[in-house]
Amino acid sequence: AGEGSGPGPGDGAGPPAPERVLFPPTFSVSEIKNKQRRHFMFLRWKQQQRKEKLALKKKRKKEREALGDKAPPKAVPKTIENQRVYDETTVDPNDEEVAFDEATDEFAPYFNRQTVPKILITTSDRPRGRTVRFCEQLATVIPNSHVFYRRGLALKRIIPQCIARDFTDLIVINEDRKIPNGLVLSHLPDGPTAHFRMSSVRLRKEIKRKGKEPTEHVPEVILNNFTTRLGHSIGRMFAALFPHDPQFIGRQVATFHNQRDYIFFRFHRYIFKSEKKVGIQELGPRFTLKLRSLQKGTFDSKFGEYEWIHKRREMDTSRRKFHL
Amino acid sequence: LCPLQVVWSMLGNRQFCSYKMTTKTQNFCRNEYNLTGLCNRSSCPLANSQYATVREEKAPPRRPCFVLLCHPALPLSLQVLLSKNYEKALEEIDENLIYWPRFIRHKCKQRFTKITQYLIRIRKLTLKRQRKLVPLRRKIERRENRREEKALIAAQLDNAIEKELLERLKQDTYGDIYNFPIHAFDKALQQQDAESESESDAEREEDEDDDEDVDKREFVEAEDSELSDFEDMDKLETSSEEEQEEEEEVEKKASHSKSKGKTPLKGPARRKRPHIEIEYEEETEPSTKTKTA
């Protein structure tokens, strides 16, 4: 039994009970001139929509149960990851060409265990307190790393000195308005340079339910979701920051998780409660990175050879297209 | 009245001069030939018959050159490129303005000095690193922040990390550190020699039976969860016993760190409970065993 409750004058301040109300199909909320009344009608319309949706769901569930085994399989919801535009450069794990490239690129010495990573962390000029603290925490997370202040020195002059002192990687944290917002990661003996935009930096004290300080043990590294060729090379860059043999006694793990071109960095301590359950506790800073450019040689913004730059107009056209 | 004086009385003092810029404290003159930059009777190029300036060339090799104006209104002006040598250039100014009023000579030399100094500074700065300011585009920043949030939600980082760690455990990357009987369990499944393959420790036999129970009962969810809970408690208890027997440093370290931790995990918090509940479990265990048998 439905009452047509249109914008009639009969409905005064007291609305009738919602169950009895049905909106006639020609009714449109936007035609009411009075704002309060319109708002009220809109809310009621929304409630009704929700009820209908719930009823539909219940009906479907009943049908499914009635059919039992013969029910059609549940529909998989579409996610952005499902709908991702297929990238031609996706790495196939058995690809020989990729394997050959990786055996001969700049990270081969690291992966062959010929070099031990030694990292130099620095900032842009005149870092403010937050950046300084972030650098210190980053230095505790990455083993064998040193923080140096940049007192106005040019990067092009620092790099030969670093190479002379056997550093393998250089990290420059760019600062703007007292917060770190960019990261330049350069593999030193002539390696690629990646420039990232850094966001949501949380220092250790800002993380809730955090554990104690990270110890000196070498952490494990988890690299998730680096699928394309570009992603693969970036993943290798990150892996090259950490020494090759993690100390499992320390039970620390550093994670670089790529999701929709955003790389999330987290640092955890884990404990295996059983073979099917593991507990993790977050220590250490966290931040997210988004790749802006990848350059072939060491840092040279004017004359360097860029392997990949993020070009907004060409690359941001589709919401389902990702490059990493 | 001298016509230039008329000019001055009109422009400078009273009426409109398009080169004149007034501020609260001073009047400036925007005329490009002005020597001092201020709007004065003596430095107004329009109101002086004899006038000279020093200014830099517009073209790229910016050098100071010397301009002589016979009459400011007329386009005729003499331009002299001053020499590159600082002292020589000063002498040249003096030579060219030999009988001119002191004021103009002095100001010319001052202006020349200023120009040379700022040109030097320009050249030095271009050699150093130049900071390029890249403007942030607000719409894009907002878009990227929003997408980052959504990506974070989609990533489900904790789950992903836990899954990865468990996989690594399964693939035996940790070696002998963790003594979960999963490998023995797998072998038992494949070769169907449960009792012969299991270790001789009595504690581990109990665990194996529980595993088998779980396996057979997977389709019944309620019982499975109970069993798995008890299983965990069991394993915690048994594992702690094992480690105490074998004196593994790992677990001791873990327990130490957990006891000192400020915010305890769910795991260690649970540890306190089994000490009370295990007695309850052991009563029910014989019943489950009889069911499988």
Short mmCIF file of N, CA and C in Angstrom, two decimals, chain A residues 81 124-125 150 152-155 157 176 181 197 199-200 209-212 217 220-224 248-249 251 253 255 257 259-260 262 264 266 268-282 286 288 290 292 302 310 312 316 318-319, chain B residues 129-131 136-137 140-141 143-145 147-148 150-152 154-158 160-166 168-170 173-174 177-178 180-182 185 211 214 229 231-232 235-236 250-251 253-254 257-258 260-267 270:
data_model
loop_
_atom_site.label_atom_id
_atom_site.label_comp_id
_atom_site.label_asym_id
_atom_site.label_seq_id
_atom_site.Cartn_x
_atom_site.Cartn_y
_atom_site.Cartn_z
N GLU A 81 43.13 -2.27 -9.86
CA GLU A 81 44.20 -3.20 -10.20
C GLU A 81 43.74 -4.23 -11.21
N SER A 124 69.09 18.98 1.20
CA SER A 124 69.35 20.21 0.46
C SER A 124 69.89 21.23 1.46
N ASP A 125 70.13 22.43 1.01
CA ASP A 125 70.73 23.43 1.89
C ASP A 125 69.89 23.74 3.11
N ARG A 150 75.01 19.18 4.09
CA ARG A 150 75.45 19.82 2.86
C ARG A 150 75.59 21.29 3.16
N GLY A 152 76.05 23.88 1.39
CA GLY A 152 76.09 24.66 0.16
C GLY A 152 76.97 24.06 -0.92
N LEU A 153 77.30 22.79 -0.79
CA LEU A 153 78.19 22.20 -1.79
C LEU A 153 77.40 21.73 -2.99
N ALA A 154 78.02 21.80 -4.14
CA ALA A 154 77.34 21.37 -5.35
C ALA A 154 77.39 19.85 -5.44
N LEU A 155 76.28 19.28 -5.88
CA LEU A 155 76.24 17.81 -5.97
C LEU A 155 77.27 17.28 -6.93
N ARG A 157 80.13 18.25 -7.37
CA ARG A 157 81.46 18.14 -6.75
C ARG A 157 81.48 17.07 -5.69
N ASP A 176 61.26 21.43 1.63
CA ASP A 176 60.55 22.62 1.24
C ASP A 176 59.64 23.00 2.37
N ASN A 181 60.30 16.75 1.07
CA ASN A 181 59.31 16.47 0.05
C ASN A 181 59.89 15.85 -1.21
N ARG A 197 59.19 12.05 -5.63
CA ARG A 197 58.47 13.00 -4.81
C ARG A 197 58.06 12.25 -3.55
N SER A 199 56.14 11.97 0.17
CA SER A 199 55.00 12.55 0.87
C SER A 199 54.69 11.70 2.09
N SER A 200 53.80 12.17 2.89
CA SER A 200 53.41 11.58 4.17
C SER A 200 54.59 10.95 4.88
N ARG A 209 51.59 3.01 18.25
CA ARG A 209 51.85 1.61 18.61
C ARG A 209 53.17 1.15 18.03
N LYS A 210 54.14 1.99 18.15
CA LYS A 210 55.41 1.60 17.56
C LYS A 210 56.22 0.84 18.58
N GLY A 211 57.23 0.16 18.08
CA GLY A 211 58.08 -0.60 18.98
C GLY A 211 59.28 0.22 19.36
N LYS A 212 60.30 -0.45 19.81
CA LYS A 212 61.50 0.26 20.23
C LYS A 212 62.34 0.61 19.02
N HIS A 217 70.91 -4.84 13.52
CA HIS A 217 70.88 -6.00 12.62
C HIS A 217 70.49 -5.57 11.23
N GLU A 220 65.68 -7.52 6.57
CA GLU A 220 65.33 -8.11 5.28
C GLU A 220 64.64 -7.06 4.43
N VAL A 221 64.52 -7.37 3.18
CA VAL A 221 63.90 -6.41 2.27
C VAL A 221 62.75 -7.10 1.55
N ILE A 222 61.62 -6.43 1.51
CA ILE A 222 60.49 -6.95 0.74
C ILE A 222 60.17 -5.94 -0.34
N LEU A 223 60.13 -6.39 -1.58
CA LEU A 223 59.77 -5.51 -2.69
C LEU A 223 58.51 -6.08 -3.32
N ASN A 224 57.42 -5.32 -3.22
CA ASN A 224 56.14 -5.85 -3.70
C ASN A 224 55.68 -5.12 -4.93
N PHE A 248 68.61 -12.74 10.20
CA PHE A 248 67.26 -13.11 10.59
C PHE A 248 67.03 -13.03 12.08
N ILE A 249 68.14 -13.00 12.83
CA ILE A 249 67.99 -12.89 14.27
C ILE A 249 67.34 -11.56 14.63
N ARG A 251 65.10 -9.95 13.03
CA ARG A 251 63.67 -9.99 12.75
C ARG A 251 63.13 -8.64 12.33
N VAL A 253 62.27 -6.05 9.06
CA VAL A 253 62.04 -6.11 7.62
C VAL A 253 61.69 -4.72 7.11
N THR A 255 60.09 -2.74 3.94
CA THR A 255 59.21 -3.07 2.84
C THR A 255 59.07 -1.90 1.89
N HIS A 257 56.57 -1.21 -1.01
CA HIS A 257 55.38 -1.78 -1.63
C HIS A 257 54.87 -0.81 -2.67
N GLN A 259 52.06 0.42 -5.16
CA GLN A 259 50.64 0.28 -5.43
C GLN A 259 50.23 1.48 -6.24
N ARG A 260 49.82 1.23 -7.48
CA ARG A 260 49.38 2.32 -8.35
C ARG A 260 50.41 3.42 -8.48
N TYR A 262 52.60 4.39 -6.46
CA TYR A 262 53.08 4.97 -5.21
C TYR A 262 53.84 3.89 -4.47
N PHE A 264 55.27 2.63 -1.08
CA PHE A 264 55.16 2.85 0.35
C PHE A 264 56.33 2.17 1.03
N ARG A 266 57.87 0.94 4.60
CA ARG A 266 57.58 0.71 6.00
C ARG A 266 58.71 -0.10 6.59
N HIS A 268 59.36 -2.76 9.77
CA HIS A 268 58.66 -3.50 10.83
C HIS A 268 59.57 -4.46 11.53
N ARG A 269 59.13 -4.88 12.68
CA ARG A 269 59.74 -6.03 13.36
C ARG A 269 58.68 -7.11 13.39
N TYR A 270 59.05 -8.33 13.05
CA TYR A 270 58.04 -9.37 12.97
C TYR A 270 58.32 -10.46 13.97
N ILE A 271 57.31 -11.19 14.29
CA ILE A 271 57.47 -12.36 15.15
C ILE A 271 56.51 -13.43 14.67
N PHE A 272 57.01 -14.62 14.50
CA PHE A 272 56.16 -15.71 14.05
C PHE A 272 55.50 -16.35 15.24
N LYS A 273 54.19 -16.25 15.30
CA LYS A 273 53.51 -16.89 16.42
C LYS A 273 53.24 -18.34 16.13
N SER A 274 53.07 -18.65 14.88
CA SER A 274 52.88 -20.05 14.51
C SER A 274 53.23 -20.10 13.05
N GLU A 275 53.08 -21.25 12.43
CA GLU A 275 53.47 -21.26 11.03
C GLU A 275 52.44 -20.58 10.15
N LYS A 276 51.31 -20.24 10.71
CA LYS A 276 50.34 -19.56 9.86
C LYS A 276 50.05 -18.15 10.33
N LYS A 277 50.70 -17.77 11.40
CA LYS A 277 50.40 -16.41 11.86
C LYS A 277 51.69 -15.69 12.17
N VAL A 278 51.70 -14.43 11.77
CA VAL A 278 52.87 -13.63 12.09
C VAL A 278 52.39 -12.29 12.60
N GLY A 279 53.06 -11.78 13.59
CA GLY A 279 52.69 -10.46 14.09
C GLY A 279 53.75 -9.46 13.67
N ILE A 280 53.31 -8.30 13.26
CA ILE A 280 54.30 -7.28 12.91
C ILE A 280 54.05 -6.02 13.73
N GLN A 281 55.14 -5.35 13.99
CA GLN A 281 55.09 -4.16 14.80
C GLN A 281 55.88 -3.10 14.07
N GLU A 282 55.29 -1.94 13.91
CA GLU A 282 55.99 -0.97 13.08
C GLU A 282 57.00 -0.17 13.89
N ARG A 286 58.28 6.15 8.20
CA ARG A 286 57.55 5.68 7.04
C ARG A 286 57.37 6.84 6.08
N THR A 288 56.06 7.77 1.64
CA THR A 288 55.66 7.24 0.34
C THR A 288 56.41 8.01 -0.73
N LYS A 290 56.90 8.76 -5.03
CA LYS A 290 56.33 8.63 -6.36
C LYS A 290 57.42 9.00 -7.34
N ARG A 292 59.54 10.40 -10.18
CA ARG A 292 59.38 11.49 -11.13
C ARG A 292 60.27 11.32 -12.33
N LYS A 302 71.11 18.92 -16.20
CA LYS A 302 71.04 19.57 -17.52
C LYS A 302 71.41 18.65 -18.66
N HIS A 310 58.34 11.65 -15.84
CA HIS A 310 56.89 11.66 -15.73
C HIS A 310 56.36 12.87 -16.47
N ARG A 312 53.20 14.77 -17.42
CA ARG A 312 51.83 14.74 -16.90
C ARG A 312 50.81 14.59 -18.00
N ASP A 316 49.29 10.89 -17.52
CA ASP A 316 48.20 10.90 -16.55
C ASP A 316 46.84 10.89 -17.22
N SER A 318 45.01 8.31 -18.28
CA SER A 318 44.07 7.26 -17.91
C SER A 318 44.24 6.91 -16.44
N ARG A 319 43.13 6.69 -15.78
CA ARG A 319 43.23 6.33 -14.37
C ARG A 319 43.67 4.91 -14.15
N ARG B 129 75.48 26.80 -8.41
CA ARG B 129 74.22 26.10 -8.64
C ARG B 129 73.09 27.11 -8.55
N GLN B 130 72.19 26.97 -9.48
CA GLN B 130 71.05 27.86 -9.43
C GLN B 130 69.85 27.05 -9.00
N ARG B 131 69.19 27.53 -7.97
CA ARG B 131 68.03 26.80 -7.51
C ARG B 131 66.85 27.15 -8.40
N LEU B 136 54.21 24.51 -7.52
CA LEU B 136 53.29 23.38 -7.32
C LEU B 136 51.95 23.76 -7.90
N ARG B 137 51.35 22.80 -8.56
CA ARG B 137 50.04 23.09 -9.09
C ARG B 137 49.01 22.53 -8.11
N ILE B 140 46.83 19.53 -9.04
CA ILE B 140 47.56 18.29 -9.19
C ILE B 140 48.02 17.76 -7.85
N GLU B 141 48.41 18.66 -6.97
CA GLU B 141 48.80 18.21 -5.64
C GLU B 141 47.64 17.52 -4.95
N ARG B 143 45.08 16.15 -6.32
CA ARG B 143 44.77 14.89 -6.97
C ARG B 143 45.73 13.80 -6.53
N GLU B 144 47.00 14.15 -6.48
CA GLU B 144 47.98 13.13 -6.11
C GLU B 144 47.81 12.68 -4.68
N ASN B 145 47.47 13.63 -3.79
CA ASN B 145 47.29 13.23 -2.40
C ASN B 145 46.12 12.28 -2.25
N ARG B 147 44.91 10.33 -4.54
CA ARG B 147 45.23 9.02 -5.12
C ARG B 147 46.13 8.22 -4.22
N GLU B 148 47.00 8.96 -3.51
CA GLU B 148 47.89 8.25 -2.60
C GLU B 148 47.11 7.60 -1.48
N LYS B 150 44.05 6.61 -1.58
CA LYS B 150 43.32 5.45 -2.08
C LYS B 150 44.25 4.28 -2.32
N ALA B 151 45.43 4.60 -2.82
CA ALA B 151 46.38 3.52 -3.06
C ALA B 151 46.78 2.86 -1.76
N LEU B 152 46.89 3.68 -0.71
CA LEU B 152 47.25 3.12 0.59
C LEU B 152 46.19 2.15 1.07
N ALA B 154 44.09 0.56 -0.81
CA ALA B 154 44.06 -0.63 -1.67
C ALA B 154 45.23 -1.55 -1.38
N ALA B 155 46.32 -0.98 -0.87
CA ALA B 155 47.53 -1.77 -0.72
C ALA B 155 47.41 -2.77 0.40
N GLN B 156 46.71 -2.44 1.46
CA GLN B 156 46.58 -3.34 2.62
C GLN B 156 47.93 -3.85 3.04
N LEU B 157 48.76 -2.90 3.42
CA LEU B 157 50.17 -3.18 3.62
C LEU B 157 50.43 -4.27 4.64
N ASP B 158 49.72 -4.19 5.76
CA ASP B 158 50.00 -5.17 6.81
C ASP B 158 49.77 -6.58 6.30
N ALA B 160 49.78 -7.62 3.25
CA ALA B 160 50.74 -8.00 2.23
C ALA B 160 52.06 -8.42 2.87
N ILE B 161 52.49 -7.65 3.87
CA ILE B 161 53.77 -7.97 4.50
C ILE B 161 53.68 -9.31 5.22
N GLU B 162 52.56 -9.51 5.90
CA GLU B 162 52.44 -10.77 6.63
C GLU B 162 52.44 -11.95 5.67
N LYS B 163 51.73 -11.77 4.56
CA LYS B 163 51.68 -12.87 3.59
C LYS B 163 53.07 -13.18 3.07
N GLU B 164 53.79 -12.13 2.76
CA GLU B 164 55.13 -12.33 2.22
C GLU B 164 56.03 -13.03 3.22
N LEU B 165 55.92 -12.63 4.48
CA LEU B 165 56.77 -13.25 5.50
C LEU B 165 56.42 -14.73 5.67
N LEU B 166 55.12 -15.01 5.62
CA LEU B 166 54.72 -16.41 5.78
C LEU B 166 55.19 -17.24 4.60
N ARG B 168 57.83 -16.68 2.89
CA ARG B 168 59.27 -16.91 3.05
C ARG B 168 59.53 -17.99 4.07
N LEU B 169 58.69 -18.02 5.08
CA LEU B 169 58.85 -19.08 6.07
C LEU B 169 58.62 -20.43 5.42
N LYS B 170 57.60 -20.50 4.58
CA LYS B 170 57.28 -21.77 3.93
C LYS B 170 58.40 -22.21 3.01
N THR B 173 63.41 -19.99 3.79
CA THR B 173 64.51 -19.02 3.75
C THR B 173 65.08 -18.78 5.13
N TYR B 174 64.31 -19.08 6.15
CA TYR B 174 64.82 -18.82 7.49
C TYR B 174 65.57 -20.00 8.06
N ILE B 177 65.88 -21.51 12.14
CA ILE B 177 65.63 -20.64 13.29
C ILE B 177 64.28 -20.93 13.92
N TYR B 178 63.29 -21.10 13.06
CA TYR B 178 61.96 -21.31 13.61
C TYR B 178 61.62 -22.79 13.50
N PHE B 180 58.89 -24.64 13.56
CA PHE B 180 57.49 -25.03 13.42
C PHE B 180 57.45 -26.34 12.69
N PRO B 181 56.63 -27.26 13.09
CA PRO B 181 56.65 -28.58 12.47
C PRO B 181 55.95 -28.64 11.13
N ILE B 182 55.97 -27.55 10.41
CA ILE B 182 55.19 -27.55 9.18
C ILE B 182 55.80 -28.46 8.13
N PHE B 185 54.87 -31.87 8.75
CA PHE B 185 53.44 -31.98 8.45
C PHE B 185 53.22 -32.20 6.97
N ASP B 211 46.99 -31.14 13.75
CA ASP B 211 47.04 -30.71 12.35
C ASP B 211 46.13 -31.56 11.51
N VAL B 214 42.62 -30.66 11.92
CA VAL B 214 42.27 -29.42 11.20
C VAL B 214 42.05 -29.72 9.73
N ASP B 229 42.56 -22.19 17.42
CA ASP B 229 42.93 -21.37 18.59
C ASP B 229 43.67 -22.21 19.60
N GLU B 231 45.12 -24.85 19.05
CA GLU B 231 46.37 -25.24 18.42
C GLU B 231 47.46 -24.19 18.67
N ASP B 232 47.05 -22.94 18.49
CA ASP B 232 48.03 -21.87 18.70
C ASP B 232 48.52 -21.86 20.11
N LYS B 235 50.76 -24.63 20.57
CA LYS B 235 52.06 -24.47 19.96
C LYS B 235 52.89 -23.46 20.70
N LEU B 236 52.22 -22.45 21.18
CA LEU B 236 52.97 -21.46 21.97
C LEU B 236 53.58 -22.13 23.18
N VAL B 250 66.80 -16.90 20.31
CA VAL B 250 65.82 -16.06 19.62
C VAL B 250 64.61 -15.81 20.50
N GLU B 251 64.02 -16.91 20.97
CA GLU B 251 62.77 -16.75 21.70
C GLU B 251 63.00 -16.01 23.00
N LYS B 253 65.20 -13.75 23.49
CA LYS B 253 65.29 -12.33 23.13
C LYS B 253 63.91 -11.76 22.90
N ALA B 254 63.10 -12.56 22.19
CA ALA B 254 61.76 -12.07 21.86
C ALA B 254 60.98 -11.82 23.13
N SER B 257 62.27 -8.76 24.85
CA SER B 257 61.89 -7.49 24.21
C SER B 257 60.41 -7.22 24.43
N LYS B 258 59.63 -8.28 24.39
CA LYS B 258 58.20 -8.03 24.56
C LYS B 258 57.88 -7.58 25.97
N LYS B 260 59.67 -5.88 27.85
CA LYS B 260 60.07 -4.50 28.10
C LYS B 260 59.32 -3.51 27.22
N GLY B 261 58.62 -4.04 26.20
CA GLY B 261 57.98 -3.12 25.27
C GLY B 261 56.89 -2.30 25.94
N LYS B 262 56.73 -1.10 25.46
CA LYS B 262 55.72 -0.24 26.10
C LYS B 262 54.32 -0.67 25.70
N THR B 263 54.14 -0.92 24.40
CA THR B 263 52.81 -1.29 23.93
C THR B 263 52.87 -2.73 23.48
N PRO B 264 52.43 -3.64 24.27
CA PRO B 264 52.60 -5.06 23.92
C PRO B 264 51.73 -5.45 22.75
N LEU B 265 52.22 -6.38 21.95
CA LEU B 265 51.48 -6.93 20.82
C LEU B 265 50.35 -7.79 21.32
N LYS B 266 49.52 -8.17 20.39
CA LYS B 266 48.49 -9.14 20.75
C LYS B 266 49.14 -10.47 21.07
N GLY B 267 50.22 -10.77 20.35
CA GLY B 267 50.88 -12.06 20.54
C GLY B 267 51.39 -12.24 21.96
N ARG B 270 48.81 -12.47 24.54
CA ARG B 270 48.15 -13.76 24.62
C ARG B 270 48.96 -14.76 25.43
#
